[in-house]
PDB file of C-alpha atoms in Angstrom:
ATOM      1  CA  MET A   1       0.000   0.000   0.000  1.00 43.00           C
ATOM      2  CA  GLU A   2       2.857   2.366   0.852  1.00 47.00           C
ATOM      3  CA  ASN A   3       4.598   1.865  -2.539  1.00 48.00           C
ATOM      4  CA  LYS A   4       1.278   2.318  -4.352  1.00 52.00           C
ATOM      5  CA  THR A   5       0.506   5.476  -2.394  1.00 57.00           C
ATOM      6  CA  HIS A   6       3.827   7.049  -3.369  1.00 59.00           C
ATOM      7  CA  GLN A   7       3.008   6.545  -7.081  1.00 70.00           C
ATOM      8  CA  ILE A   8      -0.348   8.372  -7.081  1.00 83.00           C
ATOM      9  CA  ASP A   9      -1.090  11.830  -8.413  1.00 88.00           C
ATOM     10  CA  PHE A  10      -3.236  14.514  -6.795  1.00 91.00           C
ATOM     11  CA  TYR A  11      -5.571  16.905  -8.620  1.00 91.00           C
ATOM     12  CA  ILE A  12      -6.178  20.519  -7.530  1.00 90.00           C
ATOM     13  CA  ILE A  13      -9.890  20.924  -8.300  1.00 86.00           C
ATOM     14  CA  ALA A  14     -10.702  24.210  -6.504  1.00 83.00           C
ATOM     15  CA  ILE A  15      -9.987  26.120  -9.747  1.00 82.00           C
ATOM     16  CA  SER A  16     -12.571  24.133 -11.721  1.00 75.00           C
ATOM     17  CA  GLN A  17     -15.257  25.128  -9.200  1.00 70.00           C
ATOM     18  CA  TYR A  18     -14.610  28.839  -9.688  1.00 70.00           C
ATOM     19  CA  GLY A  19     -17.671  30.373 -11.360  1.00 66.00           C
ATOM     20  CA  GLY A  20     -16.100  33.539 -12.810  1.00 69.00           C
ATOM     21  CA  PRO A  21     -13.712  34.082 -15.736  1.00 79.00           C
ATOM     22  CA  LEU A  22     -10.330  32.396 -15.244  1.00 84.00           C
ATOM     23  CA  PHE A  23      -8.518  35.446 -16.623  1.00 88.00           C
ATOM     24  CA  LEU A  24      -9.785  37.508 -13.697  1.00 88.00           C
ATOM     25  CA  LEU A  25      -8.652  34.844 -11.204  1.00 87.00           C
ATOM     26  CA  PHE A  26      -5.231  34.616 -12.895  1.00 91.00           C
ATOM     27  CA  ALA A  27      -4.828  38.412 -12.908  1.00 92.00           C
ATOM     28  CA  THR A  28      -5.811  38.665  -9.218  1.00 90.00           C
ATOM     29  CA  PHE A  29      -3.335  36.028  -8.033  1.00 92.00           C
ATOM     30  CA  LEU A  30      -0.598  37.392 -10.307  1.00 94.00           C
ATOM     31  CA  LEU A  31      -1.114  40.920  -8.960  1.00 94.00           C
ATOM     32  CA  LEU A  32      -0.998  39.725  -5.338  1.00 92.00           C
ATOM     33  CA  TYR A  33       2.122  37.679  -6.105  1.00 94.00           C
ATOM     34  CA  LEU A  34       3.925  40.611  -7.742  1.00 94.00           C
ATOM     35  CA  ILE A  35       2.935  43.030  -4.947  1.00 92.00           C
ATOM     36  CA  SER A  36       4.230  40.596  -2.354  1.00 91.00           C
ATOM     37  CA  LEU A  37       7.493  39.955  -4.216  1.00 92.00           C
ATOM     38  CA  ILE A  38       8.220  43.609  -5.012  1.00 91.00           C
ATOM     39  CA  TRP A  39       7.282  45.184  -1.661  1.00 89.00           C
ATOM     40  CA  ASN A  40       8.923  42.508   0.491  1.00 90.00           C
ATOM     41  CA  THR A  41      12.084  42.753  -1.611  1.00 91.00           C
ATOM     42  CA  VAL A  42      12.009  46.565  -1.304  1.00 87.00           C
ATOM     43  CA  ILE A  43      11.726  46.369   2.494  1.00 88.00           C
ATOM     44  CA  PHE A  44      14.533  43.784   2.651  1.00 88.00           C
ATOM     45  CA  MET A  45      16.852  45.918   0.490  1.00 87.00           C
ATOM     46  CA  VAL A  46      16.000  49.178   2.283  1.00 86.00           C
ATOM     47  CA  ILE A  47      16.729  47.692   5.714  1.00 87.00           C
ATOM     48  CA  PHE A  48      19.904  46.064   4.394  1.00 85.00           C
ATOM     49  CA  LEU A  49      21.208  49.277   2.771  1.00 82.00           C
ATOM     50  CA  ASP A  50      20.164  51.947   5.295  1.00 79.00           C
ATOM     51  CA  GLY A  51      22.498  52.267   8.278  1.00 77.00           C
ATOM     52  CA  HIS A  52      19.811  53.938  10.411  1.00 80.00           C
ATOM     53  CA  LEU A  53      17.700  50.770  10.281  1.00 82.00           C
ATOM     54  CA  GLN A  54      20.322  48.451  11.748  1.00 86.00           C
ATOM     55  CA  LYS A  55      18.215  47.766  14.842  1.00 88.00           C
ATOM     56  CA  PRO A  56      16.704  44.520  16.206  1.00 90.00           C
ATOM     57  CA  MET A  57      13.148  45.476  15.198  1.00 87.00           C
ATOM     58  CA  TYR A  58      14.165  45.981  11.553  1.00 88.00           C
ATOM     59  CA  PHE A  59      16.439  42.932  11.571  1.00 92.00           C
ATOM     60  CA  PHE A  60      13.403  40.810  12.483  1.00 92.00           C
ATOM     61  CA  LEU A  61      11.284  42.621   9.889  1.00 88.00           C
ATOM     62  CA  CYS A  62      13.949  41.919   7.258  1.00 90.00           C
ATOM     63  CA  ASN A  63      13.674  38.201   8.045  1.00 93.00           C
ATOM     64  CA  LEU A  64       9.871  38.394   7.972  1.00 91.00           C
ATOM     65  CA  SER A  65      10.049  39.885   4.460  1.00 90.00           C
ATOM     66  CA  SER A  66      12.386  37.072   3.389  1.00 92.00           C
ATOM     67  CA  VAL A  67       9.949  34.475   4.729  1.00 93.00           C
ATOM     68  CA  ASP A  68       7.026  36.128   2.915  1.00 91.00           C
ATOM     69  CA  VAL A  69       8.888  36.129  -0.422  1.00 93.00           C
ATOM     70  CA  LEU A  70       9.581  32.397  -0.093  1.00 93.00           C
ATOM     71  CA  TYR A  71       6.120  31.754   1.354  1.00 89.00           C
ATOM     72  CA  VAL A  72       4.213  33.075  -1.683  1.00 91.00           C
ATOM     73  CA  SER A  73       6.715  31.477  -4.084  1.00 93.00           C
ATOM     74  CA  VAL A  74       5.978  27.981  -2.754  1.00 92.00           C
ATOM     75  CA  ALA A  75       2.346  27.833  -3.873  1.00 90.00           C
ATOM     76  CA  LEU A  76       1.362  30.772  -6.116  1.00 93.00           C
ATOM     77  CA  PRO A  77       3.537  30.018  -9.200  1.00 93.00           C
ATOM     78  CA  LYS A  78       2.105  26.470  -9.361  1.00 92.00           C
ATOM     79  CA  LEU A  79      -1.413  27.844  -8.868  1.00 91.00           C
ATOM     80  CA  LEU A  80      -0.899  30.364 -11.689  1.00 92.00           C
ATOM     81  CA  ASP A  81       0.394  27.554 -13.921  1.00 92.00           C
ATOM     82  CA  ILE A  82      -2.725  25.454 -13.197  1.00 91.00           C
ATOM     83  CA  ILE A  83      -5.027  28.382 -14.044  1.00 90.00           C
ATOM     84  CA  ASN A  84      -3.059  29.158 -17.215  1.00 90.00           C
ATOM     85  CA  THR A  85      -2.611  25.625 -18.599  1.00 89.00           C
ATOM     86  CA  GLY A  86      -5.545  23.785 -17.039  1.00 86.00           C
ATOM     87  CA  ASN A  87      -3.198  20.954 -16.010  1.00 89.00           C
ATOM     88  CA  ASN A  88      -4.154  20.454 -12.350  1.00 89.00           C
ATOM     89  CA  LYS A  89      -2.198  17.228 -11.790  1.00 91.00           C
ATOM     90  CA  VAL A  90       0.414  17.267  -9.013  1.00 92.00           C
ATOM     91  CA  SER A  91       2.634  14.268  -8.298  1.00 91.00           C
ATOM     92  CA  PHE A  92       2.892  12.783  -4.807  1.00 91.00           C
ATOM     93  CA  THR A  93       6.482  14.037  -4.422  1.00 91.00           C
ATOM     94  CA  ALA A  94       5.674  17.546  -5.698  1.00 92.00           C
ATOM     95  CA  CYS A  95       2.612  17.774  -3.461  1.00 92.00           C
ATOM     96  CA  TYR A  96       4.455  16.742  -0.312  1.00 93.00           C
ATOM     97  CA  THR A  97       7.436  18.950  -1.187  1.00 94.00           C
ATOM     98  CA  GLN A  98       5.093  21.922  -1.502  1.00 93.00           C
ATOM     99  CA  MET A  99       3.411  21.024   1.793  1.00 92.00           C
ATOM    100  CA  TYR A 100       6.788  20.695   3.532  1.00 94.00           C
ATOM    101  CA  PHE A 101       8.091  24.104   2.480  1.00 95.00           C
ATOM    102  CA  PHE A 102       4.746  25.841   3.008  1.00 92.00           C
ATOM    103  CA  THR A 103       4.447  24.421   6.551  1.00 91.00           C
ATOM    104  CA  SER A 104       8.117  25.249   7.246  1.00 94.00           C
ATOM    105  CA  LEU A 105       7.708  28.884   6.269  1.00 93.00           C
ATOM    106  CA  ALA A 106       4.348  29.241   8.061  1.00 90.00           C
ATOM    107  CA  CYS A 107       5.934  27.910  11.288  1.00 91.00           C
ATOM    108  CA  THR A 108       8.973  30.164  10.810  1.00 94.00           C
ATOM    109  CA  GLU A 109       6.675  33.178  10.381  1.00 91.00           C
ATOM    110  CA  ILE A 110       4.790  32.295  13.574  1.00 90.00           C
ATOM    111  CA  CYS A 111       8.095  32.136  15.478  1.00 92.00           C
ATOM    112  CA  LEU A 112       9.261  35.445  13.980  1.00 92.00           C
ATOM    113  CA  LEU A 113       6.010  37.205  14.898  1.00 89.00           C
ATOM    114  CA  THR A 114       6.417  35.849  18.438  1.00 91.00           C
ATOM    115  CA  ILE A 115       9.956  37.176  18.910  1.00 93.00           C
ATOM    116  CA  MET A 116       8.908  40.492  17.334  1.00 89.00           C
ATOM    117  CA  SER A 117       6.271  40.829  20.049  1.00 89.00           C
ATOM    118  CA  TYR A 118       8.948  40.015  22.657  1.00 91.00           C
ATOM    119  CA  ASP A 119      11.177  42.677  21.096  1.00 91.00           C
ATOM    120  CA  ARG A 120       8.391  45.279  21.448  1.00 88.00           C
ATOM    121  CA  TYR A 121       7.759  44.118  25.031  1.00 90.00           C
ATOM    122  CA  THR A 122      11.442  44.593  25.899  1.00 91.00           C
ATOM    123  CA  ALA A 123      11.635  47.996  24.180  1.00 88.00           C
ATOM    124  CA  ILE A 124       8.528  49.397  25.916  1.00 86.00           C
ATOM    125  CA  CYS A 125       8.434  47.593  29.258  1.00 87.00           C
ATOM    126  CA  ARG A 126      12.185  47.316  29.918  1.00 88.00           C
ATOM    127  CA  PRO A 127      13.735  50.176  27.939  1.00 86.00           C
ATOM    128  CA  LEU A 128      16.809  50.555  30.166  1.00 88.00           C
ATOM    129  CA  HIS A 129      17.742  46.898  29.637  1.00 89.00           C
ATOM    130  CA  TYR A 130      16.821  46.752  25.939  1.00 90.00           C
ATOM    131  CA  THR A 131      20.339  47.015  24.495  1.00 89.00           C
ATOM    132  CA  VAL A 132      21.631  44.492  27.032  1.00 90.00           C
ATOM    133  CA  ILE A 133      18.898  41.929  26.293  1.00 91.00           C
ATOM    134  CA  MET A 134      18.481  42.418  22.527  1.00 92.00           C
ATOM    135  CA  HIS A 135      22.160  42.481  21.574  1.00 90.00           C
ATOM    136  CA  ASN A 136      23.350  41.277  18.160  1.00 91.00           C
ATOM    137  CA  ARG A 137      24.208  37.737  19.247  1.00 93.00           C
ATOM    138  CA  MET A 138      20.801  37.290  20.882  1.00 93.00           C
ATOM    139  CA  CYS A 139      19.021  38.547  17.741  1.00 93.00           C
ATOM    140  CA  TYR A 140      20.965  36.146  15.518  1.00 94.00           C
ATOM    141  CA  LEU A 141      20.254  33.228  17.855  1.00 95.00           C
ATOM    142  CA  LEU A 142      16.528  34.039  18.022  1.00 95.00           C
ATOM    143  CA  VAL A 143      16.206  34.292  14.239  1.00 96.00           C
ATOM    144  CA  ALA A 144      18.274  31.134  13.671  1.00 96.00           C
ATOM    145  CA  GLY A 145      16.045  29.359  16.174  1.00 95.00           C
ATOM    146  CA  CYS A 146      12.963  30.456  14.198  1.00 94.00           C
ATOM    147  CA  TRP A 147      14.272  29.079  10.909  1.00 95.00           C
ATOM    148  CA  VAL A 148      15.585  25.823  12.417  1.00 95.00           C
ATOM    149  CA  SER A 149      12.441  25.137  14.457  1.00 92.00           C
ATOM    150  CA  GLY A 150      10.186  25.935  11.472  1.00 92.00           C
ATOM    151  CA  PHE A 151      11.952  23.599   9.041  1.00 94.00           C
ATOM    152  CA  SER A 152      12.649  20.776  11.520  1.00 92.00           C
ATOM    153  CA  ASN A 153       9.071  20.848  12.803  1.00 90.00           C
ATOM    154  CA  SER A 154       7.728  20.700   9.249  1.00 91.00           C
ATOM    155  CA  LEU A 155       9.990  17.723   8.475  1.00 91.00           C
ATOM    156  CA  PHE A 156       8.453  15.873  11.419  1.00 88.00           C
ATOM    157  CA  VAL A 157       4.912  16.694  10.217  1.00 87.00           C
ATOM    158  CA  THR A 158       5.665  15.754   6.585  1.00 90.00           C
ATOM    159  CA  ILE A 159       7.179  12.388   7.558  1.00 88.00           C
ATOM    160  CA  PHE A 160       4.044  11.618   9.563  1.00 85.00           C
ATOM    161  CA  ALA A 161       1.812  12.807   6.703  1.00 86.00           C
ATOM    162  CA  SER A 162       3.670  10.598   4.188  1.00 85.00           C
ATOM    163  CA  ARG A 163       2.306   7.589   6.083  1.00 83.00           C
ATOM    164  CA  LEU A 164      -1.270   8.490   5.117  1.00 84.00           C
ATOM    165  CA  SER A 165      -2.937   6.085   2.684  1.00 84.00           C
ATOM    166  CA  PHE A 166      -5.047   7.157  -0.301  1.00 84.00           C
ATOM    167  CA  CYS A 167      -7.377   4.483  -1.629  1.00 81.00           C
ATOM    168  CA  GLY A 168     -10.185   6.593  -3.112  1.00 77.00           C
ATOM    169  CA  SER A 169     -10.396  10.013  -4.738  1.00 79.00           C
ATOM    170  CA  THR A 170      -7.197  12.074  -4.909  1.00 86.00           C
ATOM    171  CA  ASN A 171      -8.988  15.336  -5.735  1.00 88.00           C
ATOM    172  CA  LEU A 172      -7.899  18.208  -3.485  1.00 88.00           C
ATOM    173  CA  ASN A 173     -10.672  20.777  -3.116  1.00 85.00           C
ATOM    174  CA  GLN A 174      -8.140  23.481  -2.321  1.00 86.00           C
ATOM    175  CA  PHE A 175      -5.713  25.823  -4.129  1.00 86.00           C
ATOM    176  CA  PHE A 176      -2.581  23.980  -2.975  1.00 89.00           C
ATOM    177  CA  CYS A 177      -1.436  20.818  -1.167  1.00 90.00           C
ATOM    178  CA  ASP A 178      -2.752  21.540   2.299  1.00 85.00           C
ATOM    179  CA  ILE A 179      -2.295  19.119   5.180  1.00 85.00           C
ATOM    180  CA  LYS A 180      -5.924  19.496   6.274  1.00 82.00           C
ATOM    181  CA  THR A 181      -7.231  18.666   2.787  1.00 84.00           C
ATOM    182  CA  LEU A 182      -4.863  15.694   2.424  1.00 87.00           C
ATOM    183  CA  THR A 183      -6.103  14.306   5.743  1.00 84.00           C
ATOM    184  CA  LYS A 184      -9.725  14.639   4.572  1.00 83.00           C
ATOM    185  CA  ILE A 185      -9.222  12.460   1.483  1.00 85.00           C
ATOM    186  CA  SER A 186      -6.969   9.858   3.127  1.00 85.00           C
ATOM    187  CA  CYS A 187      -8.332   6.487   4.177  1.00 83.00           C
ATOM    188  CA  GLY A 188      -7.556   4.073   7.006  1.00 75.00           C
ATOM    189  CA  ASP A 189      -6.928   4.913  10.642  1.00 73.00           C
ATOM    190  CA  LYS A 190      -6.204   8.649  10.988  1.00 74.00           C
ATOM    191  CA  ASN A 191      -6.431   8.924  14.786  1.00 75.00           C
ATOM    192  CA  GLU A 192      -2.669   8.852  15.368  1.00 76.00           C
ATOM    193  CA  PHE A 193      -2.057  11.485  12.708  1.00 77.00           C
ATOM    194  CA  GLN A 194      -4.865  13.744  13.941  1.00 74.00           C
ATOM    195  CA  THR A 195      -3.470  13.507  17.493  1.00 79.00           C
ATOM    196  CA  MET A 196      -0.073  14.555  16.186  1.00 79.00           C
ATOM    197  CA  ILE A 197      -1.631  17.495  14.319  1.00 77.00           C
ATOM    198  CA  PHE A 198      -3.422  18.564  17.505  1.00 76.00           C
ATOM    199  CA  ILE A 199      -0.138  18.496  19.464  1.00 80.00           C
ATOM    200  CA  GLU A 200       1.574  20.445  16.678  1.00 79.00           C
ATOM    201  CA  ALA A 201      -1.190  23.054  16.664  1.00 76.00           C
ATOM    202  CA  LEU A 202      -0.857  23.348  20.439  1.00 78.00           C
ATOM    203  CA  PHE A 203       2.919  23.901  20.449  1.00 81.00           C
ATOM    204  CA  MET A 204       3.378  25.793  17.173  1.00 82.00           C
ATOM    205  CA  GLY A 205       0.106  27.734  17.179  1.00 79.00           C
ATOM    206  CA  PHE A 206      -1.531  28.122  20.558  1.00 80.00           C
ATOM    207  CA  CYS A 207       1.609  28.479  22.728  1.00 85.00           C
ATOM    208  CA  PRO A 208       3.145  31.266  20.578  1.00 87.00           C
ATOM    209  CA  PHE A 209      -0.275  32.968  20.515  1.00 84.00           C
ATOM    210  CA  VAL A 210      -0.415  32.918  24.343  1.00 86.00           C
ATOM    211  CA  LEU A 211       3.121  34.370  24.537  1.00 88.00           C
ATOM    212  CA  ILE A 212       2.152  37.137  22.095  1.00 87.00           C
ATOM    213  CA  LEU A 213      -1.021  37.828  24.084  1.00 86.00           C
ATOM    214  CA  MET A 214       0.964  38.045  27.329  1.00 89.00           C
ATOM    215  CA  SER A 215       3.514  40.397  25.724  1.00 88.00           C
ATOM    216  CA  TYR A 216       0.879  42.772  24.400  1.00 86.00           C
ATOM    217  CA  THR A 217      -1.097  42.710  27.636  1.00 87.00           C
ATOM    218  CA  LYS A 218       2.042  43.974  29.402  1.00 89.00           C
ATOM    219  CA  ILE A 219       2.806  46.425  26.583  1.00 86.00           C
ATOM    220  CA  ILE A 220      -0.662  48.010  26.572  1.00 85.00           C
ATOM    221  CA  SER A 221      -0.682  48.162  30.375  1.00 86.00           C
ATOM    222  CA  ASN A 222       2.678  49.968  30.341  1.00 85.00           C
ATOM    223  CA  ILE A 223       1.635  52.372  27.591  1.00 83.00           C
ATOM    224  CA  LEU A 224      -1.525  53.371  29.464  1.00 82.00           C
ATOM    225  CA  LYS A 225       0.593  54.211  32.517  1.00 80.00           C
ATOM    226  CA  MET A 226       2.716  56.701  30.547  1.00 78.00           C
ATOM    227  CA  LYS A 227       1.984  60.295  31.565  1.00 77.00           C
ATOM    228  CA  SER A 228       3.097  61.910  28.317  1.00 75.00           C
ATOM    229  CA  VAL A 229       0.612  61.814  25.420  1.00 75.00           C
ATOM    230  CA  GLY A 230       3.519  61.989  22.983  1.00 74.00           C
ATOM    231  CA  GLN A 231       5.187  58.957  24.575  1.00 73.00           C
ATOM    232  CA  ARG A 232       1.951  56.967  24.453  1.00 75.00           C
ATOM    233  CA  LYS A 233       1.403  57.873  20.800  1.00 76.00           C
ATOM    234  CA  LYS A 234       4.975  56.921  19.854  1.00 71.00           C
ATOM    235  CA  ALA A 235       4.760  53.624  21.750  1.00 72.00           C
ATOM    236  CA  PHE A 236       1.443  52.720  20.144  1.00 74.00           C
ATOM    237  CA  SER A 237       2.748  53.598  16.678  1.00 72.00           C
ATOM    238  CA  THR A 238       5.604  51.076  17.012  1.00 69.00           C
ATOM    239  CA  CYS A 239       3.122  48.310  17.893  1.00 76.00           C
ATOM    240  CA  THR A 240       0.107  48.896  15.647  1.00 77.00           C
ATOM    241  CA  SER A 241       1.800  47.592  12.473  1.00 75.00           C
ATOM    242  CA  HIS A 242       2.887  44.391  14.194  1.00 76.00           C
ATOM    243  CA  LEU A 243      -0.542  43.933  15.782  1.00 79.00           C
ATOM    244  CA  THR A 244      -2.286  44.380  12.412  1.00 80.00           C
ATOM    245  CA  VAL A 245      -0.043  41.747  10.788  1.00 80.00           C
ATOM    246  CA  LEU A 246      -0.643  39.416  13.732  1.00 80.00           C
ATOM    247  CA  LEU A 247      -4.419  39.748  13.440  1.00 80.00           C
ATOM    248  CA  LEU A 248      -4.326  39.104   9.677  1.00 80.00           C
ATOM    249  CA  PHE A 249      -2.014  36.084   9.835  1.00 80.00           C
ATOM    250  CA  TYR A 250      -3.287  34.435  13.008  1.00 78.00           C
ATOM    251  CA  GLY A 251      -6.912  35.320  12.281  1.00 76.00           C
ATOM    252  CA  THR A 252      -6.964  33.519   8.936  1.00 77.00           C
ATOM    253  CA  LEU A 253      -4.960  30.526  10.225  1.00 76.00           C
ATOM    254  CA  LEU A 254      -7.228  30.072  13.259  1.00 73.00           C
ATOM    255  CA  CYS A 255     -10.338  30.371  11.083  1.00 72.00           C
ATOM    256  CA  MET A 256      -8.886  27.822   8.654  1.00 72.00           C
ATOM    257  CA  TYR A 257      -7.846  25.151  11.141  1.00 70.00           C
ATOM    258  CA  MET A 258      -9.992  25.741  14.246  1.00 67.00           C
ATOM    259  CA  ILE A 259     -13.522  26.273  12.853  1.00 64.00           C
ATOM    260  CA  PRO A 260     -15.555  23.023  13.126  1.00 59.00           C
ATOM    261  CA  PRO A 261     -16.552  21.358   9.812  1.00 57.00           C
ATOM    262  CA  SER A 262     -19.895  22.436   8.318  1.00 54.00           C
ATOM    263  CA  GLU A 263     -21.761  22.254   5.017  1.00 49.00           C
ATOM    264  CA  ASN A 264     -19.818  25.227   3.661  1.00 55.00           C
ATOM    265  CA  SER A 265     -16.513  24.398   5.375  1.00 66.00           C
ATOM    266  CA  GLU A 266     -14.660  23.617   2.121  1.00 71.00           C
ATOM    267  CA  GLN A 267     -15.710  26.933   0.561  1.00 76.00           C
ATOM    268  CA  LEU A 268     -14.705  28.793   3.749  1.00 77.00           C
ATOM    269  CA  ASP A 269     -11.362  26.950   3.800  1.00 78.00           C
ATOM    270  CA  GLN A 270     -10.697  28.140   0.251  1.00 80.00           C
ATOM    271  CA  ILE A 271     -11.492  31.756   1.160  1.00 80.00           C
ATOM    272  CA  PHE A 272      -9.250  31.673   4.244  1.00 81.00           C
ATOM    273  CA  ALA A 273      -6.524  29.904   2.238  1.00 82.00           C
ATOM    274  CA  VAL A 274      -6.505  32.756  -0.303  1.00 83.00           C
ATOM    275  CA  PHE A 275      -6.047  35.231   2.555  1.00 83.00           C
ATOM    276  CA  TYR A 276      -3.084  33.564   4.260  1.00 81.00           C
ATOM    277  CA  LEU A 277      -1.656  32.234   0.993  1.00 84.00           C
ATOM    278  CA  ALA A 278      -1.694  35.462  -1.047  1.00 86.00           C
ATOM    279  CA  VAL A 279      -3.393  38.446   0.618  1.00 86.00           C
ATOM    280  CA  THR A 280      -1.532  38.530   3.958  1.00 85.00           C
ATOM    281  CA  PRO A 281       2.015  38.332   2.467  1.00 86.00           C
ATOM    282  CA  ALA A 282       1.042  41.133   0.044  1.00 85.00           C
ATOM    283  CA  LEU A 283      -0.369  43.339   2.820  1.00 83.00           C
ATOM    284  CA  ASN A 284       2.421  42.789   5.377  1.00 81.00           C
ATOM    285  CA  PRO A 285       5.052  45.000   3.692  1.00 80.00           C
ATOM    286  CA  LEU A 286       2.455  47.660   2.839  1.00 79.00           C
ATOM    287  CA  ILE A 287       1.332  47.818   6.474  1.00 79.00           C
ATOM    288  CA  TYR A 288       4.898  48.136   7.753  1.00 74.00           C
ATOM    289  CA  SER A 289       6.066  50.615   5.109  1.00 71.00           C
ATOM    290  CA  LEU A 290       3.007  52.886   5.190  1.00 66.00           C
ATOM    291  CA  ARG A 291       2.839  53.073   8.990  1.00 66.00           C
ATOM    292  CA  ASN A 292       6.554  53.333   9.707  1.00 72.00           C
ATOM    293  CA  LYS A 293       8.244  56.725   9.324  1.00 76.00           C
ATOM    294  CA  ASP A 294      11.774  55.271   9.433  1.00 76.00           C
ATOM    295  CA  ILE A 295      11.096  52.922   6.508  1.00 80.00           C
ATOM    296  CA  LYS A 296       9.298  55.612   4.485  1.00 78.00           C
ATOM    297  CA  ASN A 297      12.186  58.046   5.059  1.00 78.00           C
ATOM    298  CA  ALA A 298      14.719  55.368   4.151  1.00 78.00           C
ATOM    299  CA  ILE A 299      12.886  54.574   0.879  1.00 78.00           C
ATOM    300  CA  ILE A 300      12.743  58.297  -0.035  1.00 78.00           C
ATOM    301  CA  HIS A 301      16.424  58.736   0.892  1.00 77.00           C
ATOM    302  CA  ILE A 302      17.513  55.792  -1.277  1.00 75.00           C
ATOM    303  CA  LEU A 303      15.366  57.001  -4.195  1.00 74.00           C
ATOM    304  CA  LEU A 304      16.818  60.509  -3.977  1.00 74.00           C
ATOM    305  CA  LYS A 305      20.329  59.111  -3.722  1.00 73.00           C
ATOM    306  CA  SER A 306      19.872  56.881  -6.766  1.00 68.00           C
ATOM    307  CA  MET A 307      18.195  59.618  -8.843  1.00 66.00           C
ATOM    308  CA  PRO A 308      20.153  62.892  -8.478  1.00 58.00           C
ATOM    309  CA  CYS A 309      17.712  64.723 -10.759  1.00 51.00           C
ATOM    310  CA  MET A 310      14.973  64.299  -8.132  1.00 48.00           C
ATOM    311  CA  LYS A 311      16.906  66.254  -5.461  1.00 48.00           C
TER     312      LYS A 311
END
């Protein structure tokens, strides 16, 4: 059964159920993909080139932009190819490879968002100790830990998932090879795998969420105690971008994997998948760049420097 399972092909059928013109769907996903690629690359380059942005907060943001570039590149190019050619067949190896990298990058992003909330907690609640706690070595270790934990955790999940058997339909009613959809169409005893997924969701989803919640509870409490209106406004401005990204990313993931199954659950899963697959990575850099004066000033400075005629 295991050898037979590894020779099967999967079929992405969510596209065929789309009622509108395929050109519009292709154009929408292509636009979101290009926005995500261009803006995340711009933020990465700006932070890398501007000496004033060599701070822990921007170092973490630089890594977040890198994750988002890879994140959208795992699934969207294949999705665009399916829409363009109509060939929705995905081999077992390609499907599981896509699932591995997508899960890896999603876990890495969760870890990065968690340490970014810790960074804001340290900056606002322990400002006198900030440079001592968030020194360069600590920042490198935290980021390395995010990448290693994301990819090693995904390897564990993918190995477990490769043991699933498929004896019926191999149609995936989703836009990419998603672990939840693969579990739905698998046959045989799934209790062990579902238990593992629950434990994974607890450690890689719920625990980081609790840590983020604790950090922002302390942050908001500290901000409200500030006597100066200017200080409160400045402190809030450094947190609102991160909070917005957190709500977008975590909100869609929680809706996707925590809402109980219903008659319209597959349609809802597709909507939420579009948000965390394409919309969130496209919005992240726009949220950070439009709400952050340092990044906006750095972009203007680099543009003026590269185009003398604009001075």
